[in-house]
Amino acid sequence: MRRLQCACGSQVFFESQHCVACGMRLGFDPASLAMQALTDQGEGIYRADNGGEYRRCDNDIRWDVCNWLRPAASTHPLCFGCQFNRTIPDLSLPDNIQRWRILEQGKKRLFYTLLSLKVPLVDGWRDPANGLLLDFIEDGRSREEYAETFVSTGFLGGVITINTLEADEIARISVREEMNESYRTVLGHLRHESGHYYWARLHADDKMRAEFTALFGDDSLDYQAALNRHYREGPALDWRNNYISAYASVHPTEDWAETWGHYLHIHDALETAAAYQITRQDISTLTINARIGLWRTLSIALNELNRSVGRGDAYPFVINSRVESKLCFVDGVIRRLQTLH
Ligand SMILES: [Zn+2]
Ligand SMILES: [Zn+2]
Ligand SMILES: [Zn+2]
């Protein structure tokens, strides 16, 4: 993430709605990928410090779950990011606004990274063949109202489904323990699922498919059987030799999505490190291998910093040479995606 500032010069967060120093209202403009300090002009119009005129997203005005702006001339009530929602949590139920807010923040971080990588990002309403939509849904584990239903987080036919319960810290941690995962976050889920979307979106040619198979394995293997085996027997003892996570060892498709998710984590974290001058290197000029090398060093420092304040490791993963080859393949796919529109 780049370093964001209010017009007064104070540093603000990507999720900020007001500047704590000067009190100005803030909004993020996805077109310029910049935070804007806003002056109310009346009738829903705000003038930004860049001279532009904007409106707030309806999901901000009505529910306080979004801080993205839309152009003043836009006829759609929602910001660019909120237009990707197909199903939002049932707001008549308690806690759901707070959960939705957490899901929106994760989605906006994902979108920020995708927009800064300049890969195609269009909603499925505008482009039903290639676009993306999101369902935030709950099931019987969280609500009596939905007893007997089970929603798993996943991707199918252009739609990312996230179980709303993932935004509930206690529930997410208990699932994490049950599934024996060291790392489970809303942003991690969203980044992973976006990997499934972009692999489908790419329509890989034969050469790219052959490269995929050489690195990740044959993705035509029976998926459900592989998943059942994983939950019954657990991962192979030596999974660390070949995969970024235990879950990646389930099936080539999951290995791809896990690796893609890590590519986005690394991209975002290196951008942050450069923005805060934790590294003096110009990330944009580094090869993918150099970026991975830099991230190995930085992630150890990040883990030590976390341990210094009594927290667990922020990045509990090891990138060995096999995982590095897979990340290089993701880098090639990103460059291919940048040519699609
Ligand atoms: Zn300010
Ligand atoms: Zn919005
Ligand atoms: Zn997956």
GROMACS .gro file of C-alpha atoms and ligand atoms in nm:
model
  344
    1MET     CA    1   0.000   0.000   0.000
    2ARG     CA    2   0.125   0.346  -0.082
    3ARG     CA    3   0.149   0.613   0.189
    4LEU     CA    4  -0.175   0.809   0.207
    5GLN     CA    5  -0.208   1.165   0.330
    6CYS     CA    6  -0.475   1.418   0.414
    7ALA     CA    7  -0.458   1.765   0.256
    8CYS     CA    8  -0.315   1.890   0.591
    9GLY     CA    9  -0.016   1.660   0.548
   10SER     CA   10  -0.111   1.412   0.821
   11GLN     CA   11  -0.075   1.047   0.741
   12VAL     CA   12  -0.401   0.854   0.715
   13PHE     CA   13  -0.499   0.492   0.664
   14PHE     CA   14  -0.658   0.337   0.356
   15GLU     CA   15  -0.971   0.275   0.567
   16SER     CA   16  -0.984   0.629   0.719
   17GLN     CA   17  -1.306   0.828   0.689
   18HIS     CA   18  -1.181   1.137   0.873
   19CYS     CA   19  -0.843   1.290   0.939
   20VAL     CA   20  -0.771   1.266   1.313
   21ALA     CA   21  -0.548   1.577   1.293
   22CYS     CA   22  -0.769   1.831   1.111
   23GLY     CA   23  -1.110   1.661   1.114
   24MET     CA   24  -1.160   1.678   0.734
   25ARG     CA   25  -1.381   1.413   0.578
   26LEU     CA   26  -1.179   1.174   0.364
   27GLY     CA   27  -1.264   0.944   0.077
   28PHE     CA   28  -1.060   0.716  -0.145
   29ASP     CA   29  -1.076   0.776  -0.518
   30PRO     CA   30  -1.026   0.445  -0.700
   31ALA     CA   31  -0.961   0.622  -1.032
   32SER     CA   32  -0.650   0.802  -0.906
   33LEU     CA   33  -0.578   0.547  -0.627
   34ALA     CA   34  -0.543   0.843  -0.389
   35MET     CA   35  -0.707   0.964  -0.071
   36GLN     CA   36  -0.897   1.290  -0.109
   37ALA     CA   37  -0.979   1.543   0.163
   38LEU     CA   38  -1.336   1.660   0.098
   39THR     CA   39  -1.523   1.987   0.139
   40ASP     CA   40  -1.902   1.962   0.145
   41GLN     CA   41  -2.057   2.166  -0.138
   42GLY     CA   42  -2.414   2.071  -0.051
   43GLU     CA   43  -2.659   1.846  -0.238
   44GLY     CA   44  -2.432   1.546  -0.192
   45ILE     CA   45  -2.139   1.698  -0.382
   46TYR     CA   46  -1.791   1.719  -0.232
   47ARG     CA   47  -1.495   1.910  -0.369
   48ALA     CA   48  -1.163   1.731  -0.325
   49ASP     CA   49  -0.821   1.884  -0.276
   50ASN     CA   50  -0.728   1.771  -0.631
   51GLY     CA   51  -1.004   2.001  -0.766
   52GLY     CA   52  -1.233   1.711  -0.861
   53GLU     CA   53  -1.597   1.678  -0.757
   54TYR     CA   54  -1.723   1.358  -0.602
   55ARG     CA   55  -2.016   1.194  -0.428
   56ARG     CA   56  -1.996   0.946  -0.143
   57CYS     CA   57  -2.091   0.584  -0.201
   58ASP     CA   58  -2.445   0.493  -0.095
   59ASN     CA   59  -2.301   0.214   0.121
   60ASP     CA   60  -2.115   0.485   0.313
   61ILE     CA   61  -2.413   0.720   0.349
   62ARG     CA   62  -2.661   0.449   0.451
   63TRP     CA   63  -2.448   0.189   0.627
   64ASP     CA   64  -2.108   0.343   0.698
   65VAL     CA   65  -1.926   0.043   0.547
   66CYS     CA   66  -1.735   0.210   0.261
   67ASN     CA   67  -1.501   0.507   0.217
   68TRP     CA   68  -1.464   0.501  -0.161
   69LEU     CA   69  -1.581   0.793  -0.374
   70ARG     CA   70  -1.767   0.804  -0.701
   71PRO     CA   71  -1.744   1.082  -0.960
   72ALA     CA   72  -2.004   1.358  -0.908
   73ALA     CA   73  -2.145   1.284  -1.256
   74SER     CA   74  -2.189   0.910  -1.188
   75THR     CA   75  -2.549   0.793  -1.207
   76HIS     CA   76  -2.483   0.471  -1.013
   77PRO     CA   77  -2.544   0.512  -0.637
   78LEU     CA   78  -2.249   0.287  -0.547
   79CYS     CA   79  -1.874   0.337  -0.581
   80PHE     CA   80  -1.671   0.129  -0.827
   81GLY     CA   81  -1.583  -0.130  -0.559
   82CYS     CA   82  -1.934  -0.176  -0.419
   83GLN     CA   83  -2.078  -0.239  -0.765
   84PHE     CA   84  -1.922  -0.589  -0.755
   85ASN     CA   85  -2.157  -0.704  -0.477
   86ARG     CA   86  -2.429  -0.949  -0.574
   87THR     CA   87  -2.535  -1.049  -0.223
   88ILE     CA   88  -2.468  -0.850   0.092
   89PRO     CA   89  -2.522  -0.976   0.449
   90ASP     CA   90  -2.878  -0.963   0.585
   91LEU     CA   91  -2.872  -0.627   0.764
   92SER     CA   92  -3.180  -0.702   0.975
   93LEU     CA   93  -2.963  -0.940   1.181
   94PRO     CA   94  -2.737  -0.816   1.461
   95ASP     CA   95  -2.360  -0.784   1.405
   96ASN     CA   96  -2.393  -0.799   1.029
   97ILE     CA   97  -2.311  -0.435   0.958
   98GLN     CA   98  -1.983  -0.474   1.146
   99ARG     CA   99  -1.907  -0.800   0.960
  100TRP     CA  100  -1.993  -0.642   0.627
  101ARG     CA  101  -1.760  -0.349   0.706
  102ILE     CA  102  -1.471  -0.593   0.762
  103LEU     CA  103  -1.553  -0.778   0.437
  104GLU     CA  104  -1.567  -0.448   0.245
  105GLN     CA  105  -1.230  -0.341   0.385
  106GLY     CA  106  -1.075  -0.671   0.273
  107LYS     CA  107  -1.236  -0.646  -0.070
  108LYS     CA  108  -1.119  -0.287  -0.117
  109ARG     CA  109  -0.761  -0.385  -0.028
  110LEU     CA  110  -0.778  -0.667  -0.281
  111PHE     CA  111  -0.915  -0.428  -0.544
  112TYR     CA  112  -0.651  -0.167  -0.467
  113THR     CA  113  -0.379  -0.422  -0.540
  114LEU     CA  114  -0.550  -0.548  -0.857
  115LEU     CA  115  -0.596  -0.190  -0.984
  116SER     CA  116  -0.236  -0.100  -0.908
  117LEU     CA  117  -0.122  -0.416  -1.092
  118LYS     CA  118  -0.337  -0.300  -1.387
  119VAL     CA  119  -0.504  -0.638  -1.440
  120PRO     CA  120  -0.859  -0.623  -1.581
  121LEU     CA  121  -1.121  -0.561  -1.313
  122VAL     CA  122  -1.482  -0.532  -1.426
  123ASP     CA  123  -1.801  -0.632  -1.250
  124GLY     CA  124  -2.022  -0.914  -1.374
  125TRP     CA  125  -2.322  -0.683  -1.423
  126ARG     CA  126  -2.133  -0.488  -1.689
  127ASP     CA  127  -1.958  -0.789  -1.841
  128PRO     CA  128  -2.146  -1.114  -1.767
  129ALA     CA  129  -1.897  -1.325  -1.968
  130ASN     CA  130  -1.574  -1.205  -1.802
  131GLY     CA  131  -1.673  -0.997  -1.502
  132LEU     CA  132  -1.654  -1.068  -1.130
  133LEU     CA  133  -1.923  -1.062  -0.860
  134LEU     CA  134  -1.922  -1.128  -0.487
  135ASP     CA  135  -2.168  -1.298  -0.254
  136PHE     CA  136  -2.136  -1.241   0.120
  137ILE     CA  137  -2.352  -1.521   0.260
  138GLU     CA  138  -2.408  -1.691   0.594
  139ASP     CA  139  -2.522  -2.035   0.694
  140GLY     CA  140  -2.653  -2.251   0.977
  141ARG     CA  141  -2.329  -2.226   1.175
  142SER     CA  142  -2.392  -1.861   1.253
  143ARG     CA  143  -2.771  -1.824   1.231
  144GLU     CA  144  -3.063  -2.033   1.337
  145GLU     CA  145  -3.251  -1.862   1.055
  146TYR     CA  146  -3.029  -2.052   0.810
  147ALA     CA  147  -3.023  -2.388   0.989
  148GLU     CA  148  -2.932  -2.687   0.769
  149THR     CA  149  -2.747  -2.468   0.522
  150PHE     CA  150  -2.370  -2.474   0.474
  151VAL     CA  151  -2.189  -2.212   0.274
  152SER     CA  152  -1.823  -2.253   0.202
  153THR     CA  153  -1.597  -1.982   0.080
  154GLY     CA  154  -1.509  -2.043  -0.282
  155PHE     CA  155  -1.527  -1.942  -0.646
  156LEU     CA  156  -1.764  -2.061  -0.915
  157GLY     CA  157  -1.871  -1.917  -1.249
  158GLY     CA  158  -1.740  -1.565  -1.198
  159VAL     CA  159  -1.866  -1.533  -0.840
  160ILE     CA  160  -1.656  -1.527  -0.524
  161THR     CA  161  -1.855  -1.646  -0.223
  162ILE     CA  162  -1.734  -1.552   0.122
  163ASN     CA  163  -1.904  -1.691   0.430
  164THR     CA  164  -1.992  -1.382   0.634
  165LEU     CA  165  -1.874  -1.570   0.943
  166GLU     CA  166  -1.516  -1.524   0.823
  167ALA     CA  167  -1.551  -1.161   0.934
  168ASP     CA  168  -1.618  -1.276   1.290
  169GLU     CA  169  -1.282  -1.301   1.466
  170ILE     CA  170  -1.378  -1.572   1.716
  171ALA     CA  171  -1.552  -1.792   1.460
  172ARG     CA  172  -1.267  -1.753   1.213
  173ILE     CA  173  -1.006  -1.851   1.471
  174SER     CA  174  -1.202  -2.157   1.579
  175VAL     CA  175  -1.232  -2.273   1.215
  176ARG     CA  176  -0.861  -2.200   1.174
  177GLU     CA  177  -0.777  -2.431   1.465
  178GLU     CA  178  -1.016  -2.699   1.337
  179MET     CA  179  -0.862  -2.687   0.989
  180ASN     CA  180  -0.511  -2.675   1.133
  181GLU     CA  181  -0.416  -2.360   0.947
  182SER     CA  182  -0.155  -2.115   1.073
  183TYR     CA  183  -0.303  -1.825   0.883
  184ARG     CA  184  -0.661  -1.741   0.803
  185THR     CA  185  -0.771  -1.385   0.725
  186VAL     CA  186  -1.051  -1.220   0.528
  187LEU     CA  187  -0.796  -1.058   0.297
  188GLY     CA  188  -0.616  -1.391   0.254
  189HIS     CA  189  -0.942  -1.559   0.150
  190LEU     CA  190  -1.029  -1.285  -0.096
  191ARG     CA  191  -0.685  -1.286  -0.254
  192HIS     CA  192  -0.692  -1.665  -0.284
  193GLU     CA  193  -1.037  -1.667  -0.448
  194SER     CA  194  -0.936  -1.393  -0.690
  195GLY     CA  195  -0.667  -1.635  -0.811
  196HIS     CA  196  -0.935  -1.882  -0.922
  197TYR     CA  197  -1.114  -1.598  -1.100
  198TYR     CA  198  -0.806  -1.474  -1.288
  199TRP     CA  199  -0.697  -1.821  -1.397
  200ALA     CA  200  -1.040  -1.867  -1.556
  201ARG     CA  201  -1.031  -1.512  -1.694
  202LEU     CA  202  -0.697  -1.573  -1.864
  203HIS     CA  203  -0.819  -1.849  -2.099
  204ALA     CA  204  -0.463  -1.983  -2.094
  205ASP     CA  205  -0.318  -2.104  -2.423
  206ASP     CA  206  -0.160  -2.450  -2.459
  207LYS     CA  207   0.189  -2.327  -2.377
  208MET     CA  208   0.076  -2.165  -2.055
  209ARG     CA  209  -0.134  -2.467  -1.960
  210ALA     CA  210   0.168  -2.695  -2.010
  211GLU     CA  211   0.378  -2.467  -1.788
  212PHE     CA  212   0.101  -2.472  -1.528
  213THR     CA  213   0.090  -2.853  -1.528
  214ALA     CA  214   0.469  -2.881  -1.497
  215LEU     CA  215   0.469  -2.656  -1.189
  216PHE     CA  216   0.140  -2.727  -1.012
  217GLY     CA  217   0.036  -3.066  -1.151
  218ASP     CA  218  -0.261  -3.190  -1.353
  219ASP     CA  219  -0.564  -2.979  -1.260
  220SER     CA  220  -0.808  -3.227  -1.418
  221LEU     CA  221  -0.761  -3.459  -1.115
  222ASP     CA  222  -1.086  -3.527  -0.927
  223TYR     CA  223  -1.123  -3.221  -0.708
  224GLN     CA  224  -1.379  -3.347  -0.459
  225ALA     CA  225  -1.188  -3.671  -0.397
  226ALA     CA  226  -0.869  -3.470  -0.335
  227LEU     CA  227  -1.049  -3.239  -0.092
  228ASN     CA  228  -1.209  -3.529   0.095
  229ARG     CA  229  -0.873  -3.700   0.128
  230HIS     CA  230  -0.716  -3.379   0.263
  231TYR     CA  231  -0.981  -3.342   0.533
  232ARG     CA  232  -0.968  -3.714   0.618
  233GLU     CA  233  -0.593  -3.774   0.621
  234GLY     CA  234  -0.437  -3.428   0.640
  235PRO     CA  235  -0.154  -3.308   0.416
  236ALA     CA  236   0.152  -3.516   0.323
  237LEU     CA  237   0.419  -3.489   0.593
  238ASP     CA  238   0.667  -3.333   0.350
  239TRP     CA  239   0.428  -3.071   0.206
  240ARG     CA  240   0.669  -2.794   0.307
  241ASN     CA  241   0.915  -2.911   0.040
  242ASN     CA  242   0.677  -2.827  -0.241
  243TYR     CA  243   0.401  -2.592  -0.126
  244ILE     CA  244   0.355  -2.250   0.031
  245SER     CA  245   0.085  -2.387   0.264
  246ALA     CA  246  -0.067  -2.720   0.364
  247TYR     CA  247  -0.389  -2.624   0.186
  248ALA     CA  248  -0.197  -2.570  -0.139
  249SER     CA  249  -0.115  -2.943  -0.139
  250VAL     CA  250  -0.486  -3.036  -0.174
  251HIS     CA  251  -0.505  -3.000  -0.553
  252PRO     CA  252  -0.316  -2.817  -0.832
  253THR     CA  253  -0.601  -2.563  -0.854
  254GLU     CA  254  -0.565  -2.478  -0.486
  255ASP     CA  255  -0.187  -2.461  -0.517
  256TRP     CA  256  -0.232  -2.206  -0.795
  257ALA     CA  257  -0.478  -1.995  -0.592
  258GLU     CA  258  -0.262  -2.008  -0.278
  259THR     CA  259   0.044  -1.903  -0.478
  260TRP     CA  260  -0.150  -1.623  -0.647
  261GLY     CA  261  -0.270  -1.501  -0.306
  262HIS     CA  262   0.088  -1.493  -0.181
  263TYR     CA  263   0.199  -1.302  -0.488
  264LEU     CA  264  -0.054  -1.032  -0.395
  265HIS     CA  265   0.053  -1.035  -0.027
  266ILE     CA  266   0.415  -0.990  -0.132
  267HIS     CA  267   0.334  -0.719  -0.387
  268ASP     CA  268   0.136  -0.517  -0.134
  269ALA     CA  269   0.385  -0.565   0.151
  270LEU     CA  270   0.682  -0.461  -0.065
  271GLU     CA  271   0.495  -0.151  -0.181
  272THR     CA  272   0.429  -0.064   0.184
  273ALA     CA  273   0.792  -0.126   0.277
  274ALA     CA  274   0.907   0.106  -0.003
  275ALA     CA  275   0.649   0.373   0.087
  276TYR     CA  276   0.776   0.379   0.445
  277GLN     CA  277   1.140   0.365   0.332
  278ILE     CA  278   1.198   0.034   0.507
  279THR     CA  279   1.371  -0.059   0.185
  280ARG     CA  280   1.549   0.195  -0.036
  281GLN     CA  281   1.517  -0.026  -0.344
  282ASP     CA  282   1.291   0.078  -0.631
  283ILE     CA  283   1.058  -0.223  -0.632
  284SER     CA  284   0.924  -0.150  -0.981
  285THR     CA  285   1.267  -0.206  -1.136
  286LEU     CA  286   1.340  -0.537  -0.959
  287THR     CA  287   1.296  -0.877  -1.122
  288ILE     CA  288   1.047  -1.114  -0.961
  289ASN     CA  289   1.338  -1.319  -0.818
  290ALA     CA  290   1.492  -1.005  -0.665
  291ARG     CA  291   1.156  -0.910  -0.516
  292ILE     CA  292   1.118  -1.255  -0.362
  293GLY     CA  293   1.472  -1.230  -0.221
  294LEU     CA  294   1.394  -0.892  -0.068
  295TRP     CA  295   1.068  -1.023   0.076
  296ARG     CA  296   1.247  -1.318   0.241
  297THR     CA  297   1.464  -1.070   0.434
  298LEU     CA  298   1.183  -0.827   0.510
  299SER     CA  299   0.938  -1.095   0.623
  300ILE     CA  300   1.188  -1.221   0.883
  301ALA     CA  301   1.223  -0.865   1.012
  302LEU     CA  302   0.845  -0.830   1.013
  303ASN     CA  303   0.807  -1.151   1.214
  304GLU     CA  304   1.074  -1.037   1.462
  305LEU     CA  305   0.897  -0.700   1.499
  306ASN     CA  306   0.572  -0.881   1.569
  307ARG     CA  307   0.740  -1.109   1.823
  308SER     CA  308   0.898  -0.800   1.984
  309VAL     CA  309   0.553  -0.672   2.074
  310GLY     CA  310   0.430  -1.012   2.189
  311ARG     CA  311   0.238  -1.111   1.876
  312GLY     CA  312   0.269  -1.419   1.655
  313ASP     CA  313   0.445  -1.419   1.319
  314ALA     CA  314   0.281  -1.190   1.064
  315TYR     CA  315   0.404  -1.408   0.774
  316PRO     CA  316   0.446  -1.769   0.890
  317PHE     CA  317   0.556  -1.906   0.551
  318VAL     CA  318   0.874  -2.022   0.384
  319ILE     CA  319   0.936  -1.951   0.016
  320ASN     CA  320   1.168  -2.225  -0.109
  321SER     CA  321   1.293  -2.258  -0.466
  322ARG     CA  322   0.992  -2.462  -0.582
  323VAL     CA  323   0.749  -2.205  -0.447
  324GLU     CA  324   0.966  -1.933  -0.602
  325SER     CA  325   0.926  -2.096  -0.946
  326LYS     CA  326   0.550  -2.094  -0.900
  327LEU     CA  327   0.554  -1.726  -0.798
  328CYS     CA  328   0.754  -1.651  -1.116
  329PHE     CA  329   0.479  -1.820  -1.316
  330VAL     CA  330   0.217  -1.602  -1.144
  331ASP     CA  331   0.427  -1.299  -1.240
  332GLY     CA  332   0.410  -1.411  -1.605
  333VAL     CA  333   0.032  -1.457  -1.580
  334ILE     CA  334  -0.003  -1.104  -1.435
  335ARG     CA  335   0.187  -0.964  -1.731
  336ARG     CA  336  -0.039  -1.158  -1.969
  337LEU     CA  337  -0.351  -1.036  -1.787
  338GLN     CA  338  -0.231  -0.676  -1.822
  339THR     CA  339  -0.275  -0.710  -2.197
  340LEU     CA  340  -0.643  -0.816  -2.168
  341HIS     CA  341  -0.926  -0.568  -2.148
  342ZN      ZN  342  -0.603   1.641   0.786
  343ZN      ZN  343  -1.866   0.177  -0.190
  344ZN      ZN  344  -0.950  -2.225  -0.359
   0.00000   0.00000   0.00000
